[in-house]
């Protein structure tokens, strides 16, 4: 028996705080369980009532003579605490606390919530809530509606998790209008114990659940969190996870000393987790249901080659545009398919993709067109569009689609535009679990999301790199810097640290006079770069405290004077520790590698195209450390303009494998040295293939955890 079976499939339920007064939460939840025809045994608990809705009432849960699987508690915090203790004494197997006034209000309520969670943890009783809507399981063998919802939803294959109780009732109402059913449905409120992670694992084991929907406000990380989520979305029976995460437009990072810190806000953390785990993020409840509907059909395309069949040119054009935006492409029909279409369609039809069967198309014409394209080996999926016209047979066309749908494994998504005239056809498609939408753009986006799932499941997984790092030396460098009070590392100390993890750095020396600058430049060999060394001036370009391509001793001496003067003008209070003379790096593509540490989550790694435009264009990707070769590879490939590194328009191909190895090294660095708070390598100059890369500039900020 699974731990959460007592919550979702209890044989008996006690409602503590049940009320005989209509309109009160304790009354309405009890009434909903009763009227939902719950198949188990229901016990109201209220010391001041003899019966509720004709059901005998008990003064305490301990007085109930029979075993109780699940307790619904609808009591204020102090009474709820005593009720939980009574539940432990009774041997209850699961608890749901609906009432509010706990952590969300702070003070004593938060303390009581912590105490309740401790009591449940010691007794190994799963606790849902407090401050939640409740739990619903519409399975015919259970029929549990222990919630605020008046109606028990239809039984289906979608399971839902929400941190917001208020959203749940709207979602249930919306689902009824769309003909969607649920396998499991729960509101988790304050998450004192049971959270999204527990429920995702439970739903994944549920054979009735084909897709999971989650409304999330904040996430609680656990050990190996991402790997366990990846197992859910990738194993022999992968279950798609669709998430709405609120707060998407909230301001990101606070004032930061690095480019990475300014870009790596909390939303970047969530996106990194979702991307790495194969979780699909959506923006609206409408999208949530659009995608849940198509995933509940349990069909994925083999590729992105899409056929479109329509009876109107305009919607077909819209669908074509949205298909390309969604990562799909129009399939090229074979000669056999073209011949089959010409045999059954009128001469005025369009036989190429998108296929236009003309506005007067009867259901048979749709059936012949669909039958022809679905058999084409060059077609992975089909989008059917019907617009209501006076001669349109919506229900007949729906029946024809269902007939073909049952004889193929390829996804077929329908768009029946309109409401009244197509309603019978839409209902027939829904009854036979064929995804159907009101607009072609919604249908195309849903198909695109299916293809994203295919790409995730068929992603290339390469063996990990066998890399060796000098971890002991790295830890020693970090400890020495912190002990000496040095929390901002420039190129000298930063280079020593990066070298431990395979980063190629340039020869560099700090000088204290123009004369020394000229001598060091001569010794190092031209060309050289010179830049200010100051803990208060981190972005040296902004201070005009960097000079490139120095070719003579005289230029080096002049550069020293200019750099010092510009640095003082930029920040009169800055402590100028000298000027660094560095060997000029060979030319290469400028990229940025970065790190930002997030409390409760760990280190967020960043990759993108670097230089002075990194914050302007924000063309970066993120992952949570630790990562290996495969995630490093996906980070690089997910950045817009990746083709620049692959030899675009005759440019030499960059050494992408070296970038991958350095990202893995950076991940190991921050895992071994968690005191790294922020880090920028900007730019890292990536040379031609097999010629490596060179670190051109470094900023590292340290802070004890």
XYZ file of C-alpha atoms in Angstrom:
705
model
C 0.000 0.000 0.000
C 1.351 3.439 -0.964
C 1.701 6.046 1.794
C -0.745 8.436 0.101
C -3.432 5.813 -0.560
C -4.951 6.826 2.782
C -5.433 10.339 1.369
C -6.749 9.440 -2.099
C -8.455 6.065 -1.558
C -9.486 5.883 2.095
C -11.928 3.199 3.160
C -13.258 5.555 5.831
C -13.203 9.320 6.424
C -13.814 11.317 9.592
C -14.618 15.040 9.289
C -13.436 16.822 12.434
C -15.236 20.142 12.629
C -18.249 18.977 10.638
C -21.080 21.477 11.037
C -24.864 21.342 10.807
C -24.984 24.968 9.599
C -25.169 25.302 5.790
C -22.606 27.702 4.415
C -19.952 26.802 6.946
C -16.889 25.019 5.597
C -17.405 22.080 7.957
C -20.932 21.599 6.664
C -20.248 22.021 2.975
C -17.262 19.666 2.842
C -19.175 17.002 4.764
C -22.167 17.503 2.439
C -19.955 17.266 -0.658
C -18.500 13.935 0.486
C -21.968 12.624 1.251
C -23.653 13.862 -1.947
C -20.738 12.707 -4.072
C -21.761 9.154 -3.133
C -18.479 8.310 -1.432
C -18.123 4.524 -1.452
C -16.474 4.303 1.991
C -17.765 5.051 5.471
C -18.190 8.681 6.583
C -18.061 9.922 10.190
C -18.879 13.497 11.292
C -17.064 14.640 14.467
C -18.505 17.540 16.470
C -19.008 17.511 20.268
C -21.973 19.911 19.979
C -24.122 18.014 17.455
C -26.081 14.734 17.613
C -26.159 14.277 13.847
C -25.261 16.097 10.638
C -27.359 15.549 7.511
C -28.942 12.563 9.255
C -25.560 10.952 9.986
C -24.760 10.209 13.637
C -22.109 12.546 15.053
C -19.230 11.671 17.416
C -17.768 13.904 20.118
C -14.202 12.877 19.297
C -12.469 10.786 16.672
C -11.308 8.476 19.438
C -14.968 7.532 20.079
C -15.500 6.164 16.569
C -15.683 2.381 17.043
C -14.223 1.414 13.672
C -10.833 2.132 12.041
C -10.449 5.521 10.318
C -8.174 5.860 7.292
C -8.333 9.606 6.679
C -9.215 12.581 8.867
C -10.388 15.910 7.433
C -9.715 18.626 10.023
C -11.667 21.892 9.802
C -10.726 23.515 13.113
C -8.765 26.604 14.227
C -5.039 26.042 14.929
C -5.112 25.229 18.672
C -8.028 22.812 18.306
C -6.442 21.347 15.164
C -3.289 20.502 17.129
C -5.278 18.539 19.713
C -7.287 16.891 16.925
C -4.053 15.719 15.260
C -2.909 14.180 18.556
C -6.270 12.407 18.804
C -5.811 11.130 15.240
C -2.432 9.659 16.171
C -4.015 7.942 19.161
C -6.797 6.596 16.931
C -4.321 5.226 14.385
C -5.453 7.387 11.472
C -3.403 6.784 8.297
C -3.707 10.216 6.653
C -4.673 13.786 7.610
C -5.927 16.757 5.578
C -6.181 20.127 7.357
C -8.436 22.489 5.426
C -8.618 25.365 7.910
C -6.427 28.470 7.711
C -4.626 30.596 10.301
C -1.285 28.784 10.294
C 2.040 29.612 8.578
C 0.372 32.023 6.160
C -0.456 34.421 9.059
C 2.786 33.846 10.973
C 3.232 34.075 14.750
C 1.502 31.447 16.850
C -0.184 29.944 13.788
C 3.189 29.186 12.208
C 4.461 27.636 15.447
C 1.405 25.386 15.711
C 1.813 24.294 12.080
C 5.413 23.275 12.780
C 4.311 21.333 15.865
C 1.535 19.569 13.918
C 3.994 18.610 11.182
C 6.398 17.213 13.806
C 3.622 15.139 15.397
C 2.610 13.692 12.016
C 6.213 13.037 11.017
C 6.942 11.102 14.199
C 3.812 9.027 13.653
C 4.569 8.594 9.927
C 1.182 10.023 8.976
C 1.059 11.988 5.696
C -0.309 15.491 6.256
C -1.889 17.618 3.508
C -2.274 21.358 4.163
C -3.067 23.301 6.264
C -4.954 26.036 4.422
C -6.023 23.922 1.453
C -9.100 23.094 -0.604
C -9.015 19.346 0.016
C -8.748 16.193 -2.068
C -10.818 14.620 -4.862
C -10.775 11.133 -6.371
C -13.650 10.575 -8.824
C -12.754 6.911 -9.522
C -16.010 4.876 -9.507
C -14.620 2.665 -6.718
C -13.916 5.699 -4.486
C -15.971 8.782 -5.478
C -14.353 11.023 -2.850
C -15.112 14.747 -3.004
C -13.505 15.961 0.232
C -13.307 19.558 -0.948
C -15.122 22.874 -1.426
C -16.166 21.873 -4.931
C -19.917 21.388 -5.241
C -19.631 18.843 -8.053
C -17.536 15.697 -8.264
C -15.672 16.018 -11.597
C -15.753 13.384 -14.308
C -13.314 10.508 -13.991
C -10.395 10.757 -16.429
C -6.636 10.424 -16.782
C -5.409 13.886 -15.707
C -4.066 14.401 -12.175
C -3.847 17.908 -10.728
C -1.852 19.549 -7.924
C -2.409 23.121 -6.778
C -0.851 25.254 -4.077
C -3.800 27.624 -4.405
C -7.190 26.455 -3.173
C -9.041 29.331 -4.838
C -7.675 28.334 -8.251
C -8.894 24.761 -7.835
C -12.610 25.529 -7.998
C -12.088 27.598 -11.165
C -10.021 24.792 -12.716
C -12.718 22.228 -11.918
C -15.406 24.412 -13.460
C -13.248 25.039 -16.524
C -12.540 21.302 -16.899
C -16.271 20.527 -16.912
C -16.807 22.980 -19.773
C -14.014 21.311 -21.783
C -15.140 17.739 -21.086
C -11.962 16.815 -19.175
C -11.913 14.283 -16.360
C -9.489 13.710 -13.492
C -7.819 10.721 -11.941
C -6.670 12.605 -8.825
C -7.075 16.233 -7.716
C -5.571 17.903 -4.664
C -4.857 21.278 -3.096
C -1.747 21.286 -0.883
C -1.885 24.733 0.727
C 1.023 25.435 3.081
C 2.791 22.126 2.358
C 3.629 21.449 6.007
C 4.412 17.864 4.983
C 3.136 16.523 1.646
C 4.360 18.624 -1.283
C 4.458 18.534 -5.093
C 7.370 16.119 -5.145
C 5.528 13.503 -3.031
C 2.467 13.812 -5.227
C 4.339 13.677 -8.543
C 5.980 10.436 -7.470
C 2.611 9.052 -6.334
C 0.816 10.078 -9.526
C 3.579 8.548 -11.639
C 2.832 5.163 -10.083
C -0.903 5.588 -10.756
C -1.758 3.579 -13.912
C -4.771 5.827 -14.529
C -2.711 9.048 -14.702
C -1.418 9.949 -18.173
C -0.522 13.586 -17.548
C 0.045 15.751 -14.450
C -0.877 19.419 -14.092
C 0.678 21.585 -11.375
C 0.004 25.115 -10.166
C 3.073 26.135 -8.166
C 3.946 29.239 -6.154
C 7.261 28.066 -4.697
C 9.243 24.851 -4.753
C 10.983 23.021 -1.952
C 14.203 21.372 -3.105
C 15.218 17.922 -1.940
C 18.239 15.694 -2.371
C 18.553 14.421 -5.967
C 15.370 16.356 -6.745
C 16.036 16.896 -10.450
C 17.209 13.329 -11.071
C 14.058 11.925 -9.478
C 11.837 14.222 -11.529
C 13.769 13.227 -14.642
C 12.956 9.596 -13.842
C 9.235 10.468 -13.889
C 9.438 12.137 -17.304
C 11.863 9.656 -18.880
C 11.452 6.093 -17.611
C 9.728 3.149 -19.329
C 6.331 4.796 -18.651
C 7.077 8.519 -18.835
C 4.421 10.839 -17.434
C 4.328 14.400 -18.821
C 4.358 17.173 -16.195
C 2.819 20.556 -17.064
C 3.486 23.415 -14.661
C 2.168 26.930 -14.165
C 4.612 28.756 -11.906
C 3.232 32.031 -10.539
C 5.378 35.126 -10.061
C 6.984 34.873 -13.486
C 7.250 38.631 -13.911
C 8.565 39.346 -10.416
C 11.855 41.217 -10.297
C 14.818 38.897 -10.552
C 18.130 39.150 -8.791
C 19.005 41.987 -6.433
C 22.037 44.175 -6.972
C 24.805 41.832 -8.071
C 28.507 42.165 -8.768
C 28.431 39.980 -11.875
C 26.554 39.763 -15.156
C 25.379 36.307 -14.104
C 24.022 37.640 -10.820
C 21.984 40.294 -12.585
C 20.477 37.771 -15.020
C 20.051 34.746 -12.742
C 16.858 35.659 -10.876
C 14.609 33.123 -9.187
C 12.724 32.459 -12.436
C 15.973 31.371 -14.049
C 16.319 28.799 -11.244
C 12.857 27.376 -11.904
C 13.364 27.327 -15.662
C 16.689 25.534 -15.189
C 15.060 22.891 -12.981
C 12.150 22.419 -15.376
C 14.391 22.206 -18.457
C 16.752 19.730 -16.856
C 13.939 17.528 -15.530
C 11.873 17.541 -18.735
C 9.014 19.495 -17.148
C 6.972 21.659 -19.526
C 6.184 25.163 -18.294
C 3.035 26.923 -19.496
C 1.810 30.469 -18.978
C -1.976 30.223 -18.609
C -4.690 27.887 -17.362
C -6.014 27.783 -20.922
C -2.652 26.459 -22.163
C -2.532 24.042 -19.252
C -5.740 22.382 -20.443
C -4.810 22.630 -24.116
C -1.666 20.620 -23.491
C -3.154 18.289 -20.890
C -5.853 17.342 -23.385
C -3.393 16.387 -26.092
C -1.130 14.451 -23.694
C -4.077 12.569 -22.192
C -4.594 10.974 -25.613
C -1.279 9.177 -24.936
C 0.200 9.533 -28.434
C 3.507 11.110 -29.365
C 4.666 11.843 -32.917
C 7.780 10.128 -34.237
C 8.946 13.478 -35.627
C 7.753 16.976 -36.469
C 6.464 16.419 -40.028
C 2.878 17.685 -39.927
C 0.029 17.365 -42.420
C -2.794 19.916 -42.320
C -6.261 19.224 -43.744
C -8.742 22.105 -43.901
C -11.929 23.202 -45.631
C -10.935 26.893 -45.604
C -7.770 28.634 -46.784
C -7.461 31.243 -44.017
C -7.377 28.883 -41.027
C -5.013 26.648 -42.989
C -2.583 29.545 -43.396
C -2.856 30.386 -39.685
C -2.180 26.753 -38.819
C 0.799 26.667 -41.183
C 2.319 29.746 -39.558
C 1.750 28.422 -36.043
C 3.099 25.014 -37.023
C 6.455 26.533 -37.939
C 6.486 28.747 -34.823
C 5.828 25.643 -32.696
C 8.889 23.794 -33.995
C 6.993 21.693 -36.527
C 7.333 21.609 -40.315
C 4.967 20.806 -43.155
C 5.324 17.248 -44.407
C 6.179 16.613 -48.056
C 3.707 14.093 -49.476
C 4.806 11.049 -51.445
C 3.659 10.444 -55.003
C 1.287 7.739 -53.730
C -0.334 10.180 -51.295
C -0.691 12.808 -54.020
C -2.351 10.246 -56.305
C -4.754 9.147 -53.547
C -5.750 12.744 -52.846
C -6.339 13.473 -56.530
C -8.501 10.357 -56.819
C -10.936 11.459 -54.082
C -10.828 15.258 -54.018
C -12.354 17.634 -56.585
C -10.050 19.350 -59.120
C -10.458 22.664 -57.284
C -8.927 21.227 -54.094
C -5.339 21.870 -53.035
C -3.435 18.577 -53.055
C -0.199 19.800 -51.499
C 0.244 20.481 -47.804
C -1.887 22.078 -46.352
C -4.637 20.089 -48.079
C -7.753 22.171 -48.798
C -10.779 19.910 -49.272
C -12.905 22.980 -50.169
C -15.752 24.497 -48.121
C -18.477 22.155 -49.413
C -16.567 19.059 -48.242
C -18.829 16.248 -46.978
C -17.562 13.942 -44.255
C -16.453 11.327 -46.818
C -14.090 13.812 -48.457
C -12.472 14.509 -45.084
C -12.227 10.771 -44.446
C -10.497 10.074 -47.772
C -8.046 12.948 -47.279
C -7.188 11.881 -43.742
C -6.831 8.242 -44.764
C -4.418 9.217 -47.555
C -2.096 11.441 -45.518
C -2.060 9.326 -42.347
C -0.645 6.379 -44.332
C 2.231 8.475 -45.693
C 5.528 7.450 -44.055
C 6.632 11.072 -44.355
C 3.810 12.276 -42.091
C 4.256 12.122 -38.306
C 1.049 13.868 -37.221
C -2.090 15.442 -38.658
C -3.970 18.648 -37.875
C -7.630 18.596 -39.023
C -9.474 21.917 -39.404
C -13.214 22.295 -39.931
C -15.015 25.611 -40.321
C -18.832 25.559 -40.106
C -20.545 26.328 -43.407
C -24.127 25.696 -44.467
C -23.241 22.333 -46.028
C -20.799 21.245 -43.271
C -21.548 17.944 -41.516
C -19.711 18.400 -38.218
C -20.932 15.218 -36.540
C -20.369 13.129 -39.664
C -16.841 14.496 -40.042
C -16.157 13.795 -36.367
C -17.262 10.178 -36.824
C -15.019 9.824 -39.882
C -12.046 11.191 -37.933
C -12.660 8.838 -35.013
C -12.868 5.882 -37.394
C -9.390 6.641 -38.775
C -8.068 7.642 -35.355
C -8.771 4.180 -33.969
C -6.723 2.564 -36.756
C -3.513 4.566 -36.380
C -0.959 5.322 -33.695
C -0.142 8.747 -35.116
C -1.469 11.825 -33.285
C -4.472 13.498 -34.880
C -5.500 16.867 -33.478
C -8.695 18.583 -34.550
C -9.768 22.190 -34.763
C -13.542 22.586 -35.082
C -13.952 26.346 -35.287
C -17.040 27.881 -33.757
C -19.377 26.910 -30.927
C -23.004 26.203 -31.768
C -22.769 24.718 -35.265
C -19.908 22.350 -34.420
C -20.865 21.448 -30.841
C -22.176 17.944 -31.664
C -18.966 17.101 -33.519
C -16.808 18.497 -30.731
C -18.679 16.467 -28.140
C -18.285 13.282 -30.201
C -14.536 13.838 -30.530
C -14.207 14.505 -26.790
C -16.148 11.341 -25.956
C -13.669 9.343 -28.051
C -10.620 11.120 -26.574
C -9.594 12.874 -29.791
C -8.020 16.241 -28.895
C -10.125 19.088 -30.297
C -9.666 22.860 -30.148
C -11.622 25.946 -31.145
C -8.760 27.703 -32.936
C -5.955 26.450 -35.206
C -3.206 28.250 -33.257
C -4.175 26.387 -30.070
C -4.152 23.082 -31.932
C -0.760 23.795 -33.535
C 0.799 24.829 -30.207
C -0.509 21.637 -28.607
C 1.013 19.565 -31.407
C 4.276 21.449 -30.945
C 4.279 20.559 -27.265
C 3.812 16.892 -28.172
C 6.862 17.113 -30.396
C 8.823 18.713 -27.539
C 8.011 15.630 -25.465
C 9.243 13.413 -28.312
C 12.496 15.380 -28.467
C 12.940 15.003 -24.703
C 12.409 11.236 -24.772
C 14.681 10.712 -27.798
C 17.424 13.109 -26.682
C 20.995 12.000 -27.238
C 22.722 10.747 -24.089
C 26.499 10.606 -24.449
C 29.022 9.030 -22.031
C 30.382 11.428 -19.407
C 33.783 13.043 -19.794
C 36.584 11.516 -17.728
C 38.047 14.707 -16.263
C 40.560 15.150 -13.459
C 40.498 18.192 -11.163
C 42.787 19.447 -8.398
C 40.051 19.736 -5.779
C 42.339 19.932 -2.742
C 44.282 22.874 -4.172
C 41.047 24.647 -5.087
C 39.640 24.309 -1.568
C 42.920 25.551 -0.143
C 42.870 28.652 -2.375
C 39.292 29.476 -1.338
C 40.011 28.942 2.369
C 43.139 31.122 2.214
C 41.259 33.952 0.479
C 38.420 33.890 2.995
C 40.776 33.768 5.986
C 42.627 36.824 4.671
C 39.331 38.686 4.178
C 39.537 38.557 0.391
C 35.999 37.954 -0.922
C 36.355 39.372 -4.440
C 38.869 37.552 -6.631
C 40.208 39.150 -9.790
C 42.280 37.553 -12.453
C 45.294 36.630 -10.336
C 43.575 34.594 -7.607
C 40.665 33.752 -9.902
C 43.003 32.273 -12.483
C 44.686 30.091 -9.850
C 41.276 28.737 -8.844
C 40.059 28.141 -12.399
C 43.281 26.370 -13.355
C 42.399 23.647 -10.841
C 39.431 22.763 -13.062
C 41.101 22.818 -16.450
C 40.508 26.422 -17.484
C 43.276 27.751 -19.756
C 44.355 31.170 -18.449
C 46.902 33.670 -19.734
C 50.226 34.734 -18.197
C 49.601 37.820 -16.056
C 51.581 40.079 -13.712
C 50.500 43.036 -11.584
C 52.692 46.132 -11.855
C 52.827 49.278 -9.762
C 54.304 51.862 -12.137
C 54.392 52.876 -15.789
C 58.062 51.859 -15.971
C 57.284 48.364 -14.632
C 54.421 48.093 -17.127
C 56.782 48.711 -20.030
C 59.334 46.211 -18.714
C 56.752 43.490 -18.073
C 55.196 43.961 -21.508
C 58.625 43.527 -23.132
C 59.295 40.394 -21.103
C 55.856 38.887 -21.835
C 55.916 39.522 -25.580
C 53.450 41.534 -27.631
C 50.594 42.085 -27.983
C 49.444 42.507 -24.373
C 46.341 43.694 -22.544
C 46.388 45.933 -19.481
C 43.572 46.413 -16.963
C 43.093 47.939 -13.500
C 43.272 45.786 -10.368
C 40.755 47.093 -7.820
C 38.177 45.343 -5.606
C 35.855 48.319 -6.141
C 36.025 48.266 -9.966
C 34.710 44.954 -11.176
C 33.439 45.904 -14.624
C 36.609 47.437 -15.977
C 35.263 48.293 -19.423
C 32.684 50.597 -17.828
C 35.535 52.460 -16.124
C 37.611 52.657 -19.326
C 40.283 50.867 -17.318
C 41.202 48.308 -19.988
C 43.549 48.792 -22.950
C 43.863 46.132 -25.665
C 46.426 45.336 -28.366
C 49.437 47.068 -26.805
C 52.420 46.600 -29.150
C 55.318 48.599 -27.615
C 56.872 49.516 -24.289
C 55.879 53.160 -24.790
C 52.252 52.160 -25.393
C 52.351 50.058 -22.215
C 53.634 52.972 -20.122
C 50.998 55.330 -21.519
C 48.303 52.702 -20.969
C 49.296 52.414 -17.304
C 48.848 56.163 -16.776
C 45.519 56.270 -18.641
C 44.128 53.260 -16.786
C 44.955 54.635 -13.342
C 43.551 58.080 -14.169
C 40.346 56.669 -15.663
C 39.851 54.349 -12.690
C 40.189 57.268 -10.236
C 37.746 59.346 -12.266
C 35.275 56.446 -12.334
C 35.462 55.809 -8.587
C 37.548 58.260 -6.528
C 37.217 55.987 -3.478
C 38.461 52.886 -5.276
C 41.565 51.197 -3.927
C 43.933 50.851 -6.901
C 46.136 47.825 -6.227
C 47.987 48.117 -9.511
C 47.584 47.334 -13.177
C 47.641 43.827 -14.593
C 49.630 43.099 -17.726
C 48.290 40.049 -19.555
C 49.283 38.304 -22.730
C 46.758 39.067 -25.474
C 44.577 36.054 -26.129
C 44.229 34.557 -29.606
C 41.033 35.543 -31.409
C 37.896 33.537 -30.777
C 34.133 33.683 -30.316
C 33.213 35.491 -27.093
C 31.038 33.479 -24.708
C 30.235 33.862 -21.029
C 30.261 31.193 -18.319
C 28.796 32.181 -14.985
C 27.527 31.061 -11.582
C 25.084 32.485 -9.065
C 24.280 30.836 -5.727
C 20.618 30.724 -4.682
C 19.754 29.923 -1.035
C 17.686 26.753 -0.808
C 18.525 25.698 -4.363
C 22.289 25.783 -4.805
C 24.407 27.046 -7.687
C 22.862 28.151 -10.962
C 25.175 27.829 -13.961
C 24.891 30.161 -16.947
C 26.128 29.983 -20.533
C 25.656 32.477 -23.363
C 27.310 34.677 -25.895
C 29.515 37.075 -23.973
C 31.245 40.413 -24.211
C 29.635 43.766 -23.556
C 26.179 42.807 -24.886
C 25.394 39.920 -22.547
C 22.950 41.857 -20.338
C 21.484 43.800 -23.266
C 20.429 40.724 -25.247
C 20.135 38.269 -22.307
C 20.903 35.440 -24.728
C 21.778 32.869 -22.068
C 20.770 29.448 -20.753
C 20.807 28.047 -17.218
C 21.188 24.743 -15.371
C 21.477 23.836 -11.696
C 24.798 22.361 -10.569
C 25.940 19.655 -10.665
C 25.759 18.942 -14.384
C 27.532 16.497 -16.680
C 28.373 16.409 -20.345
C 24.816 16.042 -21.632
C 23.391 19.032 -19.796
C 26.419 21.123 -20.753
C 25.780 20.161 -24.377
C 22.102 21.144 -24.143
C 22.951 24.451 -22.458
C 25.156 25.420 -25.383
C 22.710 24.254 -28.049
C 19.715 26.014 -26.484
C 21.187 29.501 -26.855
C 19.901 31.533 -29.809
C 22.624 31.850 -32.403
C 24.265 28.546 -31.487
C 24.948 28.111 -35.213
C 27.625 30.810 -34.927
C 29.746 28.209 -33.136
C 29.146 25.513 -35.761
C 30.740 27.220 -38.774
C 27.924 29.498 -39.898
C 28.439 30.984 -43.394
C 31.981 29.790 -43.786
C 33.262 30.800 -40.366
C 35.543 28.204 -38.746
C 33.788 25.807 -36.399
C 34.489 26.653 -32.753
C 35.854 24.179 -30.208
C 32.437 23.322 -28.717
C 33.731 20.233 -26.920
C 36.097 22.403 -24.881
C 33.173 24.614 -23.803
C 31.302 21.490 -22.687
C 34.275 20.302 -20.628
C 34.735 23.730 -19.056
C 31.046 23.891 -18.074
C 31.419 20.493 -16.408
C 34.573 21.796 -14.694
C 32.756 24.917 -13.520
C 29.966 22.743 -12.106
C 32.533 20.700 -10.173
C 34.249 23.870 -8.923
C 31.114 25.247 -7.252
C 30.112 21.812 -5.970
C 33.538 21.401 -4.344
C 33.746 25.053 -3.221
C 30.212 26.102 -2.240
C 31.591 29.400 -0.895
C 31.542 30.721 -4.472
C 28.623 33.154 -4.462
C 28.982 34.671 -7.939
C 31.333 34.041 -10.833
C 31.772 35.485 -14.308
C 34.162 34.310 -16.996
C 33.445 36.989 -19.560
C 34.599 36.609 -22.131
C 35.824 33.105 -22.603
C 37.411 33.211 -26.050
C 36.607 29.995 -27.908
C 39.053 29.184 -30.680
C 38.718 27.009 -33.746
C 37.828 23.345 -33.363
C 40.455 21.360 -31.414
C 42.334 24.570 -30.492
C 40.691 25.093 -27.107
C 39.623 28.295 -25.399
C 41.160 31.065 -23.301
C 39.847 32.847 -20.225
C 40.048 36.591 -20.935
C 38.433 38.060 -17.803
C 37.340 36.750 -14.400
C 35.265 37.982 -11.468
C 34.652 35.654 -8.507
C 32.822 36.609 -5.313
C 33.179 34.394 -2.241
C 30.905 34.193 0.782
C 30.633 31.637 3.569
C 27.416 29.611 3.306
